[in-house]
Every structure is written in C-alpha cells, then in structure tokens.
Amino acid sequence: MLFRRQIYTLFSCLLISTTINTGCSVSGKPAENKPDVEIADITRDATAYADSVLQRLDTIGKIAQLIMPAVMTDSNPYSIARIKGYAESGIGGIILLKGDIKSATAIIDTFTAYSKTPPFIAIDAEWGLGMRLHDAPEFPVNADIDAHVDEQTMFDYGREVADESRKLGINMILGPVLDISSKNEFIGKRSFGTDPERVSNLAIAYASGVESGNVISVAKHFPGHGAALGDSHKHMPVIEKSLQSLDSIDLKPFKTYISNGLSGIMIGHLAFPAIDPEGLPAALSKPVITDLLRNDLGFKGLVLTDALNMQGALGLGAEKAVEAGSDIILAPSDTQAEINNILDAVKFGRIEENILNDHVRRILIYKYLLNTGKHAEILSTDSIVTPDTRRIQRALRHHSTH
C-alpha cells in the first residue's frame, strides 16, 4: 500500500507541479538504487494521470471535483437516482450519513459505476463505521477508550476500520479528532483527552493504521475545536486564545500529524482572532489555511472544509473556501449553487485558473494512488467483521487497574 510516508513524499517531491524529483524516497531522505527508481515511477505515473484528466475537464468539470455532498445512506429509488445524477455531473465524491451497510453498498456501487473519474467515498468514523452505519461493528467513543491503551492497539484499530471500509468501497475516513478536550466545551466525548501528547500519540497511531490500509485519514478540526464553548453546527464559536497557547496546545497534534506524512486535514468553522483579525470561520480564512497550515506548518496534503451546511459557516459560499486555500468543499447546502459560485469566482478572476488546477491536480493524484473503485460486494454486518474485530473491541474497552 502506498499511503502514509509514501504519499506525503510524493507531494514533497511534486510540490503540485509537473516536475519529477527522482531524488526522493519514502523516508524523505535520498534513496538508494531501486527504491529511488520506484518512487520516480510512481511520481511520474501519478502526475501523468492527473494532468491527462485535467486536460479533459472543462472549468465546470474541474469545479465539480472539489465538491463532496452529504447523502443519507438510504437505497430507495429517489436516493439512488440522486446519486446517479451526482456521478453523471462529475461530482468528485460523497459523504455517507446515517444508514446501514446494504444501503451503503448500493450507493457506493451506483456512484462508482456512473462516475467518469474514480470518486472519493467518505464517512465520519471517529469511532469506527458504527458511528454512521448502525449494523457495522461498534467501538467505544474516543473519551471512553482505556486510559492505558497502547499505540500498537490504536494502529491496529485504524487498520481494522480501513479494512472494513475498503470492503464497502469507502476510501476516506473523516477522522481522527485531534481537538484537545477542555471543560465546558462541545467536543466532549469525541476527543482523546486533555493532554496534547496523549491526543497526538493515539490519534496519529489510529490515522497511521487507517492509511496503512490504503484509506485517507482526515484529521479535524484545524486549528482546534477543543476550547470552543459552543457547537459550530449551530453558530460560529470565537476562540480567544493567544498564538502561543494555540501553538503549545491546540496545534501540537496537527503538527505531529503533518510530520508523520498523513493525508487530510479538515478546517473547522471557528474564528481565531489571533490568526485572522477579520474573524472569518477558519474554513474560509486564508490566514488560517494558506498562511498557517500550508506555508508555516508545511502541510501538502488535502485540505477539506467542515460541512458548509453548518451554521458556523455563516452562510458564506464555497468560493470563499477555495479562495482561502481549501481543496474540497464538504456538504454544501446547495451543490449546484456552490458550483456556480465557484465558477463566477473563476470568471471574475477571484480564483485563478492555475490555482483551480492545483486543487484538482492534488485531488486526482490522491485518487490515482488510492486505486479507487475496487471493492467486494458486502451485504451483511458479519461480512465486514474481520478476524481482529473482537480482539480490538476488547482491547479498547478493557479498563486496566494498574
């Protein structure tokens, strides 16, 4: 499998350009003999694929690749027709909401069959697929994981979730949560805890396990939702923290995630006056995404917005997120309207065509490396349970007394 260090190294070499650096290896250090050639081959092939697809896409087709609407996991005829319509219009991916395994399989098969470009299929799985699919294996919420759990168990947990996901055709996990928990805040049970080091260790082990199974992980909610006193689904929290406090606490897990070469980061609908004095939601803020995440922290992977249908987005359009530096727009309230908004921004020069191409090229390279669309037909809960499922469930829930 190509993920974790390998995929990050590709982007270190590529810098989202057509220049192939044959001196990169999967460790980020000069390689010797055969590995050097293999990385050069992968880089060349991924870039060639992305550029060939880009040449075939018109501007609307490129914009469609940035959009990932949310869909209820329901296989009724109306839902299937809607999914088919998304695929035929060139939409780049979908996010599965609540439902069951059989419906998920029908939706994924339909979307994959009718998509001209291999799609992203994402799901919130902060504590496994059971978070969204009621008949999938259940794992404890992050706050209830055994206090003495080790990183190997967390890696195995992430790999387990990846194996289950790939059987269904899911190739992107919207998790882990990297937010540092604090008192009187919304993130609560979704966080791994109050200690930045523990959160970093557990979350990165889980994400590494996910990516070892050839599934993209997406860390959230940058630059940190932990100190928010409210729910960004309902309004936009303002986090009045200093840059020093953010750097030493909230950003620490994200910096570890980035240094480990992992793939995706979701930006929250949170205002950070210390970073962006204008007070824009982070997912729509150039100082947060381009200046801090891309330039200062050196992140080269996929940047996703949190769901744009949340009240924390303040009703601002997807074009603002793309202008700020986001690659992927999650869950817009009106998919076609947001495509039109981005198209207008391109026409009037607010988004340059070459910047749009950079976003799409990054997406296409990840899709090439995922080898999306290859999965087995799975129709029951028992069929996605692996030999390791029960062991990992027990290990995560076991409360040690020492």
Phi, psi and omega in degrees: 000149192263356191278186189065242187299322185300311184291323179295321179296323177303317182284333172295322179285316186286318189050035181051050176223178180267006179280128180259120178262106183278004180263010180263149175232175182292346178265356183084002179248162178305131182268169180243133172052240190300314180305325179298317180293319182298315179295320178298319179296315180297315179300313181297314183294317180296317179293318180297318178298311182300316181292326179292322178291317178305320182295334181272345185268135169278181185298317179296321178297322177295315181298320180301329179294339181277348191258134175227093178290156176267138181228137173294140182276078183224130186259026176292162185303323179297315181296317181295319178297321179296316179298317179299319178297318176302313183297315184291338177273000175088012179304138189281341181182174177222159174244126180276128174263203188293144179172212181225172186295315182299317178293320178301318180297317180296317180295313182296317179299318180295311183296319180293318183295324185262355179278132178285331177245135180310130187266159164278135173239109187248157176206144170289119179221054181297332171225050176091170183296337178297345176297330181240326182256112192293340180256014175272160179304140182259140175234158182293149173298157188304321182292341182261003177293140180314131182299338183254016180299144181259167185293329178296320177297318179294322176297314179299322177299311178299319179294323177300313180297322178296316181297317177297318182296314183295330176298327179273343185099008175282133182231010178215124177256122176277081183171162014272167172279124179255006182290139178273121182291149174212172183290151175055046180227165187284325192296325169042239187296345182283343183271153175280354176143192185261349183264116182304324181291316178298314179302315179301310185297312183290315183294318182289324175298316178297311181298321179296322176296317178302312185285337174294338177266017176064041174232139179286134170261149179229106181285144181212157005239100184300141359273013176135119183264354191300325183272358182291136179271352182227180183262118182288354170290333187254331178199175180262108176293145175251123183255107184269069179247149176285161176299324179296316180294317178299317184293321185275341183240287191293322183278345186304311179296325179293322178296322177294318178303313180295316182293339178271005173073030182272170207263320189226149176226130176264136181261132184277164174267074185222141178262134179233089182305330180293336179261314182233098183300340178288343177076024177289152171304140184306322182294348180240017188249119177295320176300327180284311188277303185284312185286309185279301187290311183284304188280310184285315183268348173074026181285130184245000183274202183278134175251124180243143171283157162292170184306126181285349177277003177280149181295336180295343178281355175061021179074007179285151188276167181298331181298329178294322179292319179292318177301324181285340179125003180288141176273320189233134178258116181266137168048058174292153178292323180225103186300311183294321178298320180289325174299316179296321178299315179293320179300317178298320180296325176290315182300322184264010171082006178286332172239118181285146182302322181291330176289317175302316179299321179299316178299312183292320179299318179299315179299314184293324178296317176298320180295321177300315184289331178290333186057054187292161174092352179261108179204160180274157176282120183237125186237000181214159179301316183302329186283344176258355174289129180258170178300340182265353187304305185297320180299315182291321177302316180294318183295322181287329184268346183294124180259103181289147180259358181269000000 
